[in-house]
Each structure stands twice: as C-alpha cells, then as structure tokens.
Short mmCIF file of C-alpha atoms in Angstrom, two decimals:
data_model
loop_
_atom_site.label_atom_id
_atom_site.label_comp_id
_atom_site.label_asym_id
_atom_site.label_seq_id
_atom_site.Cartn_x
_atom_site.Cartn_y
_atom_site.Cartn_z
CA MET A 206 -0.04 0.00 0.26
CA ARG A 207 2.85 2.37 0.86
CA GLU A 208 4.25 1.14 -2.21
CA ASN A 209 1.46 2.14 -4.26
CA ARG A 210 0.88 5.28 -2.45
CA ARG A 211 4.54 6.48 -3.32
CA VAL A 212 4.44 5.78 -7.07
CA PHE A 213 0.92 7.23 -6.90
CA VAL A 214 2.59 10.57 -5.68
CA LYS A 215 5.55 10.31 -7.67
CA GLN A 216 3.70 9.71 -11.00
CA GLY A 217 0.79 12.03 -10.13
CA ALA A 218 3.52 14.80 -9.82
CA VAL A 219 5.17 14.40 -13.18
CA ALA A 220 1.59 13.95 -14.74
CA LEU A 221 0.60 17.13 -13.18
CA LEU A 222 4.04 18.76 -14.07
CA SER A 223 3.78 17.79 -17.28
CA LEU A 224 0.96 20.03 -17.53
CA GLY A 225 2.87 22.80 -17.45
CA PHE A 226 1.52 24.55 -14.33
CA ALA A 227 1.58 24.18 -10.81
CA PRO A 228 -1.23 22.46 -9.47
CA HIS A 229 -2.77 25.31 -6.61
CA PHE A 230 -3.24 27.76 -9.53
CA LEU A 231 -6.28 25.52 -10.58
CA ALA A 232 -8.45 25.97 -7.86
CA ARG A 233 -10.33 28.50 -10.17
CA ALA A 234 -10.05 26.57 -13.55
CA VAL A 235 -13.68 25.98 -14.06
CA ALA A 236 -15.23 28.86 -12.10
CA ALA A 237 -13.46 31.06 -14.88
CA THR A 238 -16.48 33.30 -16.21
CA THR A 239 -17.93 33.11 -19.24
CA ARG A 240 -18.58 36.81 -20.32
CA ARG A 241 -16.17 38.80 -22.49
CA ARG A 242 -13.37 40.37 -20.97
CA LYS A 243 -11.03 42.95 -22.36
CA VAL A 244 -7.51 41.26 -22.98
CA VAL A 245 -3.66 42.03 -23.19
CA VAL A 246 -1.39 40.05 -25.27
CA VAL A 247 2.23 40.84 -24.51
CA VAL A 248 4.91 39.44 -27.07
CA PHE A 249 8.48 39.07 -26.02
CA GLN A 250 11.15 39.45 -29.26
CA ARG A 251 13.96 37.98 -26.98
CA GLY A 252 17.64 38.29 -28.60
CA ALA A 253 17.15 42.20 -28.91
CA VAL A 254 15.33 42.86 -32.07
CA ASP A 255 16.91 45.43 -34.48
CA GLY A 256 14.41 48.25 -34.08
CA LEU A 257 15.84 50.39 -36.86
CA ASN A 258 14.79 47.71 -39.40
CA MET A 259 11.82 46.82 -37.82
CA VAL A 260 10.31 50.27 -38.11
CA VAL A 261 12.78 52.19 -40.60
CA PRO A 262 13.70 56.06 -40.49
CA HIS A 263 14.05 56.42 -43.74
CA GLY A 264 13.53 60.12 -43.80
CA ASP A 265 16.61 60.08 -41.54
CA GLY A 266 19.77 60.46 -43.86
CA GLU A 267 22.22 59.03 -40.95
CA TYR A 268 20.37 55.62 -41.06
CA TYR A 269 21.76 55.05 -44.26
CA ALA A 270 25.34 56.82 -43.71
CA ALA A 271 25.51 54.02 -40.85
CA ARG A 272 24.81 50.74 -42.52
CA PRO A 273 25.83 50.78 -45.94
CA THR A 274 24.82 47.24 -46.42
CA ILE A 275 21.67 46.16 -44.11
CA ALA A 276 19.85 49.39 -44.79
CA ILE A 277 16.01 49.09 -45.94
CA ALA A 278 16.02 50.74 -48.98
CA ARG A 279 13.71 53.85 -49.08
CA PRO A 280 9.83 53.34 -49.79
CA GLY A 281 9.27 53.05 -53.51
CA SER A 282 12.73 51.30 -54.69
CA THR A 283 13.06 47.42 -54.78
CA GLY A 284 12.58 45.54 -50.92
CA GLY A 285 11.98 49.31 -49.82
CA ALA A 286 10.26 50.38 -46.63
CA LEU A 287 6.42 50.13 -46.33
CA ASP A 288 6.23 54.39 -45.53
CA LEU A 289 4.04 54.90 -42.53
CA ASP A 290 4.34 58.98 -42.52
CA GLY A 291 6.70 60.14 -44.68
CA HIS A 292 9.95 59.63 -41.84
CA PHE A 293 9.25 56.08 -40.65
CA GLY A 294 8.70 52.89 -42.76
CA LEU A 295 8.14 49.19 -41.73
CA HIS A 296 10.09 46.60 -43.21
CA PRO A 297 8.75 45.16 -46.44
CA ARG A 298 8.16 41.41 -44.35
CA LEU A 299 5.81 43.47 -42.10
CA GLU A 300 3.50 43.89 -45.15
CA PRO A 301 0.42 42.24 -42.95
CA LEU A 302 0.86 44.88 -40.84
CA HIS A 303 0.96 48.05 -43.11
CA GLY A 304 -2.56 47.47 -43.78
CA LEU A 305 -3.62 47.59 -40.29
CA TYR A 306 -1.82 50.98 -39.66
CA SER A 307 -3.83 52.04 -42.84
CA ARG A 308 -7.14 51.12 -41.12
CA GLY A 309 -6.12 53.00 -37.75
CA GLN A 310 -5.33 49.37 -35.81
CA PHE A 311 -1.75 49.29 -35.67
CA ALA A 312 0.57 52.04 -33.94
CA VAL A 313 4.19 52.25 -33.28
CA VAL A 314 6.11 53.86 -30.43
CA HIS A 315 9.76 54.44 -31.18
CA ALA A 316 12.95 55.09 -29.13
CA CYS A 317 11.41 53.42 -26.39
CA GLY A 318 12.83 50.66 -23.90
CA SER A 319 14.17 50.25 -20.31
CA PRO A 320 16.18 53.01 -18.69
CA ASP A 321 18.76 50.60 -17.42
CA PRO A 322 22.28 50.78 -19.65
CA THR A 323 22.88 47.22 -19.34
CA ARG A 324 23.86 45.45 -22.39
CA SER A 325 23.39 41.95 -20.90
CA HIS A 326 20.55 39.89 -22.39
CA PHE A 327 19.96 38.01 -19.24
CA ASP A 328 19.57 41.24 -17.08
CA ALA A 329 17.89 43.61 -19.45
CA GLN A 330 15.12 40.72 -19.64
CA ASP A 331 14.99 40.32 -16.03
CA TYR A 332 14.21 44.24 -15.41
CA MET A 333 11.77 44.28 -18.59
CA GLU A 334 9.88 41.11 -16.88
CA THR A 335 10.24 42.21 -13.19
CA GLY A 336 9.37 45.95 -14.33
CA THR A 337 11.79 47.13 -11.96
CA PRO A 338 15.07 47.98 -14.25
CA GLY A 339 18.19 47.80 -12.19
CA VAL A 340 17.13 45.92 -9.27
CA LYS A 341 17.90 42.36 -9.33
CA SER A 342 15.92 41.35 -5.80
CA THR A 343 12.60 41.50 -7.18
CA GLN A 344 10.56 38.46 -7.33
CA ASP A 345 7.48 38.76 -9.29
CA GLY A 346 6.88 39.71 -12.73
CA TRP A 347 5.12 42.86 -13.45
CA LEU A 348 2.47 41.05 -15.26
CA ASN A 349 1.18 38.88 -12.51
CA ARG A 350 1.31 41.87 -9.88
CA VAL A 351 -1.94 42.94 -12.30
CA MET A 352 -3.43 39.97 -11.94
CA ALA A 353 -3.09 39.78 -8.20
CA GLN A 354 -4.20 43.24 -7.98
CA ARG A 355 -7.53 42.41 -10.05
CA HIS A 356 -7.73 39.36 -7.82
CA ASP A 357 -11.72 39.59 -6.93
CA ALA A 358 -14.84 37.18 -7.83
CA GLU A 359 -15.02 39.03 -11.00
CA HIS A 360 -11.54 38.52 -11.98
CA ALA A 361 -10.99 34.69 -10.78
CA GLY A 362 -9.84 31.54 -12.87
CA ALA A 363 -6.70 29.52 -13.90
CA MET A 364 -7.15 30.85 -17.62
CA ARG A 365 -6.64 34.40 -16.79
CA ALA A 366 -3.27 34.46 -17.30
CA VAL A 367 -2.01 32.15 -20.01
CA ALA A 368 1.44 31.99 -21.42
CA LEU A 369 1.78 30.05 -24.90
CA SER A 370 5.26 28.87 -23.77
CA PRO A 371 6.92 25.81 -22.25
CA GLN A 372 7.62 27.39 -19.16
CA LEU A 373 6.12 30.19 -17.22
CA PRO A 374 8.08 33.74 -18.28
CA ARG A 375 8.77 35.82 -15.65
CA MET A 376 6.88 38.37 -15.78
CA LEU A 377 3.92 35.83 -14.91
CA GLN A 378 5.74 34.30 -12.08
CA GLY A 379 4.32 35.37 -8.73
CA HIS A 380 1.04 34.54 -6.34
CA ALA A 381 -1.42 35.27 -9.03
CA PRO A 382 -2.72 32.23 -10.92
CA ALA A 383 -1.10 31.74 -14.19
CA LEU A 384 -0.95 28.92 -16.37
CA ALA A 385 2.20 27.96 -19.01
CA MET A 386 1.57 25.25 -22.00
CA SER A 387 3.14 24.86 -25.29
CA SER A 388 0.08 23.62 -26.92
CA ILE A 389 -3.88 23.11 -26.10
CA GLU A 390 -3.89 19.77 -27.76
CA ARG A 391 -1.12 18.68 -25.51
CA MET A 392 -2.47 19.28 -22.51
CA GLY A 393 -3.30 16.18 -20.72
CA VAL A 394 -1.84 13.08 -18.94
CA ALA A 395 0.66 10.58 -21.10
CA GLY A 396 -0.91 7.45 -21.96
CA GLY A 397 -4.06 8.56 -23.06
CA ALA A 398 -7.36 8.58 -21.46
CA ARG A 399 -7.11 5.18 -19.62
CA THR A 400 -4.16 6.76 -18.21
CA GLY A 401 -5.90 9.82 -17.55
CA ASP A 402 -9.18 8.17 -15.72
CA ALA A 403 -6.70 5.63 -13.63
CA PHE A 404 -5.03 8.80 -12.23
CA GLU A 405 -8.17 10.87 -11.61
CA ALA A 406 -9.61 7.41 -9.88
CA GLN A 407 -6.49 7.66 -7.46
CA TYR A 408 -6.67 10.93 -6.76
CA ALA A 409 -10.40 11.22 -6.06
CA ALA A 410 -10.07 8.09 -3.55
CA ALA A 411 -6.54 9.61 -2.04
CA ALA A 412 -6.66 9.83 1.82
CA ASP A 413 -4.91 13.36 1.71
CA GLN A 414 -7.49 15.99 1.46
CA VAL A 415 -5.15 18.43 -0.27
CA LEU A 416 -4.06 15.86 -2.53
CA ARG A 417 -7.71 14.63 -3.24
CA GLN A 418 -8.63 18.39 -4.06
CA THR A 419 -5.33 19.16 -5.94
CA GLY A 420 -6.41 16.36 -8.27
CA GLN A 421 -9.37 17.02 -9.03
CA GLU A 422 -8.95 20.72 -9.83
CA ALA A 423 -6.43 19.45 -12.22
CA PHE A 424 -8.63 17.03 -13.91
CA ASP A 425 -11.29 19.85 -14.18
CA ALA A 426 -8.99 21.97 -15.69
CA MET A 427 -7.90 19.49 -18.13
CA ARG A 428 -11.40 19.00 -19.41
CA THR A 429 -11.92 22.87 -19.63
CA LEU A 430 -9.03 23.01 -22.21
CA ARG A 431 -10.29 19.40 -24.04
CA ALA A 432 -13.68 21.53 -24.35
CA VAL A 433 -11.58 24.77 -25.79
CA GLU A 434 -10.11 21.96 -27.77
CA ALA A 435 -13.11 20.57 -29.45
CA ARG A 436 -15.07 23.88 -30.04
CA GLY A 437 -14.34 24.53 -33.87
CA PRO A 438 -13.75 26.16 -36.35
CA ARG A 439 -10.44 26.63 -35.09
CA THR A 440 -9.52 29.60 -37.21
CA ALA A 441 -11.50 32.31 -39.04
CA ALA A 442 -11.50 31.80 -43.12
CA GLY A 443 -8.23 34.13 -44.08
CA ALA A 444 -6.57 33.47 -41.13
CA ALA A 445 -3.50 31.82 -42.25
CA TYR A 446 -1.07 31.67 -39.63
CA PRO A 447 2.50 30.65 -40.32
CA ARG A 448 3.55 26.81 -39.09
CA THR A 449 5.93 28.13 -37.03
CA PRO A 450 6.03 27.98 -32.94
CA PHE A 451 4.97 31.65 -32.96
CA GLY A 452 2.18 31.38 -35.40
CA ASN A 453 0.94 28.32 -33.73
CA ALA A 454 1.29 30.30 -30.10
CA LEU A 455 -0.79 32.80 -31.49
CA ARG A 456 -3.23 30.73 -33.04
CA GLN A 457 -3.95 29.24 -29.58
CA VAL A 458 -4.23 32.83 -28.12
CA ALA A 459 -7.14 33.36 -30.41
CA GLN A 460 -8.42 29.85 -29.84
CA LEU A 461 -8.72 31.09 -25.90
CA VAL A 462 -10.21 34.40 -26.47
CA LYS A 463 -12.99 32.86 -28.83
CA ALA A 464 -13.69 30.16 -26.14
CA ASP A 465 -14.05 32.65 -23.56
CA VAL A 466 -12.56 30.85 -20.79
CA GLY A 467 -12.04 33.98 -19.03
CA LEU A 468 -8.74 34.95 -20.71
CA GLU A 469 -7.40 38.56 -19.34
CA VAL A 470 -3.90 38.36 -20.44
CA ALA A 471 -1.54 35.95 -22.54
CA TYR A 472 2.22 36.11 -23.31
CA ALA A 473 4.01 34.85 -26.30
CA GLU A 474 7.36 34.73 -27.22
CA ILE A 475 9.73 34.26 -30.69
CA GLY A 476 13.56 34.40 -30.49
CA GLY A 477 16.65 34.51 -32.66
CA TRP A 478 17.08 38.17 -32.89
CA ASP A 479 20.39 38.85 -31.89
CA THR A 480 22.17 39.45 -35.55
CA HIS A 481 25.63 40.01 -35.14
CA VAL A 482 26.52 38.46 -38.06
CA ASN A 483 25.00 38.64 -41.61
CA GLN A 484 21.78 40.16 -40.56
CA GLY A 485 20.31 41.08 -43.75
CA GLY A 486 18.33 43.45 -45.17
CA ALA A 487 15.18 42.99 -47.21
CA ASP A 488 15.93 39.32 -47.13
CA GLY A 489 17.90 37.46 -44.82
CA GLN A 490 17.51 35.91 -41.12
CA LEU A 491 16.14 39.31 -39.60
CA ALA A 492 13.50 39.31 -42.38
CA LEU A 493 12.79 35.65 -41.79
CA ARG A 494 11.94 36.46 -38.25
CA LEU A 495 9.91 39.95 -39.41
CA SER A 496 7.87 37.75 -41.64
CA ASP A 497 6.82 35.39 -38.85
CA VAL A 498 5.47 38.37 -36.99
CA GLY A 499 3.97 40.14 -39.51
CA ARG A 500 2.24 37.25 -41.00
CA SER A 501 1.12 35.75 -37.03
CA LEU A 502 -0.12 38.94 -35.90
CA GLY A 503 -1.86 39.46 -38.98
CA ALA A 504 -3.24 36.20 -39.02
CA LEU A 505 -4.27 36.76 -34.96
CA VAL A 506 -6.56 40.28 -36.23
CA THR A 507 -8.27 38.02 -38.99
CA ASP A 508 -9.15 34.89 -36.96
CA LEU A 509 -10.82 37.16 -33.94
CA GLY A 510 -12.39 39.42 -36.30
CA THR A 511 -14.82 41.65 -34.33
CA GLN A 512 -13.18 40.51 -31.27
CA MET A 513 -10.16 42.49 -31.47
CA GLN A 514 -12.15 45.34 -29.71
CA ASP A 515 -11.59 43.55 -26.62
CA VAL A 516 -7.62 42.95 -27.75
CA VAL A 517 -4.31 45.10 -27.50
CA VAL A 518 -1.21 43.34 -28.21
CA VAL A 519 2.06 44.74 -27.30
CA THR A 520 5.44 43.48 -28.58
CA MET A 521 8.73 43.95 -26.35
CA SER A 522 12.28 43.32 -26.64
CA GLU A 523 15.16 43.76 -24.13
CA PHE A 524 16.90 46.54 -25.68
CA GLY A 525 17.74 47.89 -29.59
CA ARG A 526 20.75 47.46 -31.69
CA THR A 527 23.66 49.73 -32.51
CA ILE A 528 22.86 52.40 -35.12
CA ALA A 529 26.01 51.36 -37.05
CA GLU A 530 26.56 48.02 -38.48
CA ASN A 531 29.37 46.32 -37.57
CA GLY A 532 32.17 44.62 -39.44
CA THR A 533 30.38 41.46 -40.16
CA ARG A 534 26.85 43.35 -41.60
CA GLY A 535 25.37 42.94 -38.36
CA THR A 536 24.32 44.97 -35.61
CA ASP A 537 25.44 44.75 -31.69
CA HIS A 538 23.56 45.06 -28.73
CA GLY A 539 22.06 48.94 -28.32
CA HIS A 540 19.86 50.92 -26.51
CA GLY A 541 16.50 52.18 -27.84
CA ASN A 542 13.83 50.15 -29.56
CA ALA A 543 10.38 50.08 -31.14
CA MET A 544 7.21 48.53 -29.63
CA LEU A 545 4.48 47.30 -31.70
CA VAL A 546 0.86 48.01 -30.54
CA LEU A 547 -2.53 46.57 -32.14
CA GLY A 548 -5.64 46.26 -31.41
CA GLY A 549 -9.30 47.54 -31.88
CA PRO A 550 -9.22 50.08 -29.20
CA VAL A 551 -5.64 51.38 -30.39
CA ARG A 552 -5.33 55.13 -31.96
CA GLY A 553 -3.25 53.28 -34.68
CA GLY A 554 -2.20 54.98 -37.86
CA ARG A 555 0.54 56.68 -36.06
CA VAL A 556 4.20 56.24 -35.02
CA PHE A 557 4.42 57.75 -30.96
CA GLY A 558 7.02 58.88 -29.27
CA ARG A 559 9.88 61.64 -29.75
CA TRP A 560 12.41 60.98 -32.27
CA PRO A 561 15.99 61.82 -30.59
CA GLY A 562 17.48 61.59 -34.25
CA LEU A 563 20.82 59.62 -35.38
CA THR A 564 23.65 61.72 -35.58
CA ARG A 565 26.64 61.04 -33.34
CA GLU A 566 25.84 63.99 -31.04
CA GLN A 567 22.32 62.34 -30.52
CA ARG A 568 23.35 59.19 -29.45
CA VAL A 569 23.63 57.49 -26.57
CA ASP A 570 27.68 56.72 -26.04
CA GLY A 571 27.78 57.88 -29.69
CA ARG A 572 26.54 54.47 -30.87
CA ASP A 573 22.85 53.88 -29.58
CA LEU A 574 19.41 55.19 -30.40
CA ALA A 575 18.50 57.27 -27.31
CA ILE A 576 15.37 56.20 -25.12
CA THR A 577 12.57 58.99 -25.22
CA THR A 578 9.46 56.71 -23.74
CA ASP A 579 9.99 54.34 -20.82
CA PHE A 580 8.48 50.78 -21.79
CA ARG A 581 6.68 51.27 -18.55
CA ASP A 582 4.89 54.19 -19.71
CA VAL A 583 3.55 52.38 -23.04
CA PHE A 584 2.24 49.36 -20.55
CA SER A 585 0.87 51.76 -17.70
CA GLU A 586 -1.42 53.11 -20.62
CA VAL A 587 -2.38 49.93 -21.62
CA LEU A 588 -3.12 48.55 -18.60
CA ALA A 589 -5.09 51.60 -17.08
CA LEU A 590 -7.18 52.51 -20.27
CA HIS A 591 -7.78 48.92 -21.69
CA LEU A 592 -7.84 46.62 -18.26
CA GLY A 593 -8.74 49.44 -16.07
CA VAL A 594 -5.93 49.13 -13.62
CA ASP A 595 -6.38 51.86 -11.05
CA ASP A 596 -3.30 51.69 -9.31
CA LEU A 597 -0.28 51.29 -11.33
CA ARG A 598 1.95 51.67 -8.35
CA PRO A 599 2.22 48.13 -7.05
CA VAL A 600 2.82 47.13 -11.00
CA PHE A 601 5.94 49.04 -11.52
CA PRO A 602 6.57 50.32 -8.15
CA GLY A 603 9.40 53.21 -8.34
CA HIS A 604 8.02 54.23 -11.08
CA ALA A 605 5.33 57.38 -11.24
CA TRP A 606 3.15 57.27 -14.69
CA GLN A 607 0.48 60.19 -14.67
CA PRO A 608 -2.72 60.03 -17.10
CA SER A 609 -1.13 63.12 -18.00
CA ARG A 610 1.83 61.46 -19.55
CA ARG A 611 -0.11 59.23 -21.62
CA LEU A 612 0.75 59.11 -25.38
CA GLY A 613 -2.45 58.58 -26.52
CA LEU A 614 -1.90 54.84 -27.81
CA LEU A 615 -5.85 53.86 -26.83
CA ALA A 616 -8.92 55.68 -27.69
#
C-alpha cells in the first residue's frame, strides 16, 4: 500500500508537472467566467530585435550613412520600406501590419525601452519582466502583479493569465494564478484516456484531502481545455497562421479568446533576434523573423475579427541594436528600440514617441538610439485604459505614471 501511494504520488506529480502549471493555481479553473473580457497580449522578441530595421527611419539620412549594406531601402525602391508617415516605414516583411496601420488598428512607439543601460541579454530581460529596471532582487513579474491586484470575484480563474510557452515567463511568475503550456492539444496525461482515468480515480480516492482536491482541480482544468480544443472551427476563414512555434502560439491565443474561458492576459515569445553576423536587409535572417511576426499578428487579427475590439497586443524586446552596422554585416547590442501596438482600441495609423535623431551627437555613448519613452509608460497606458487598472504603483514600483503623461495610444 505504501509503495502504491509512493508511486501514485510520484507519477501523479510528474503527470501534473507535464501540464505546465502549478496545481494550486487550478482552484479557480472551472469557475472561470464566461463573459467577454478585455485582453492584453504581450509578445516578447527575445534576443533584442533591430528596431531600426523593423521600423525604418527612412527620413533620417544618418540611417543610410550608418548602414551601408543592411539598411532597408527607401519606400518605392525594390525591397524598400513600407511608408508609414513620410519619415518612418515598416520592413517589407511586415506587410500584413501595413494594412492595419492604414485602417487605424496598428501603431508604433519608437525610441523606447528600459532606462537601465545594461547590454546583458539576461539582465535586460529580467528587468523588463520584473518591471523594476536596475533592481535584481524583485521576486515576481509585473504582469503577475497586475493579476494579483485584480483578483476578486469578478476576476477569478486559472485561465486569466496564460503563457503559450514551455515555461512560465518571469513576468507571469508570482502569487497570482498563471498557466504555461506549449499547446492546448497536448494538455493531458501522457498515456491517453485510460491512464488519465486511472490517475483521476486514484486522486479521487486519496486520503489526503489537499492531494484529492488538487487532483480534482487539475482534471477539471484539463476537461476545460479539452472543451476549448473541441470547439471548432479553430481559425476563421482567411486567417493563415505560419506553421511556426510563434504562429501556433498566436493561433492558440485566439482559440482561448474565442472560447471565452476568462482570459485577461496572454503571453507569447519569439527568439532569434541577436543578429551580430549577416543580419541581412530586405532578405536574410532578420527578414525571416519579421515575416513570422507580421504573418502571425496579421492572422490573429483576421482570426479574431470583431473580437479584436477587446484585444490589445504589445511587443517588447530587451534592448535595441547599434545604429551602425558592424564589420560582419550585423548589429551589436544597443539601447532604444521600437514597440508595436495593435488592436481594436488602439489609435493606430501613427508613430508615437519623440524621435531623438541618429547623428553622433544625438546618440547614447556615440553609438545607440536614445530612449525617449520608458517601456513602462507604454504598458501603464494599456493597463490603465484597457484593463482598467486603477493603481499602477504596485505594478511598476518606483515608476510614477500619470494620466497626463499618456501617449494617446488608446482611444
């Protein structure tokens, strides 16, 4: 009997671990509200995307002087940027977003980022995920603190905060319920239905009340996700997600939004942006990554249709790249960057933020794009105006955001 229990606990723990979430987070999974909610989707471009080739300052002559081989040509040229406002343009592989810009559903915030000057990927990502630049002792993430602040009867359920990633990202770690999963379809117990039934029966019969309750919650949550998967059609007509991990992640975000399981924040990530060597211009390794981003975000908008009125998507990256290309036709770790913002409530068709310029006198340390907008100001505005977060002080401690400082991103 003792051996059976030992094996049960061990295998059961492994089974629950394979779900990608902590069991105690599941208490409210089944009670998730079915009414439509406002949703924020955060996309992390890990590795420091080159914001100057993503959103091209084609109206600044210094850009072309600093990048003789990797610059994106001016609008109207072969492989040229897609003009936004006469000064900025999109990388041509972001064509799906260009139409959204014209329709007022997509905006850019340029020259923004973290005020901390580190050029370490690890530290910069950590600071942006904890929301406390320069402070290494912060234990939880800012997105989790948002969830904790809004935790009441109206805002309950393990499906409130979901990361479509193998592990829970730093920004969602903390006391509030959060769920990480690689795939809705793979949420289950290895071994199929018979194994799952056996585990559920063992949990139901467990003498330990906590263990019994935890098991019941876990299997109830799995049934919820199975129901999500079973609700078809999965994608709307014309929503062509690329067959990539990022495209698949956004497809599942749309699936959760449409299933009405109480989702409030979603997280997805895409790596491969650390382009020190052979970065490329209109084609090449950066172009391939941007193509994935553009096609995936475009498909998400098409898939959600009118439900995009309740959704705001914001991209982020830990820092930008150097203004000048290096000797291996790439770019090195820099400072200021660009954030992409799209959704129904977005006042799109504009490039927000003050442009600092690219001359040597205007650069940081003579090499980097200066930051004129703190990334926390961008998220503060989205959280306050879209999610209705009243008090942002616990979310971004030490950072004082005032409505008077709003960029005007949201209607």
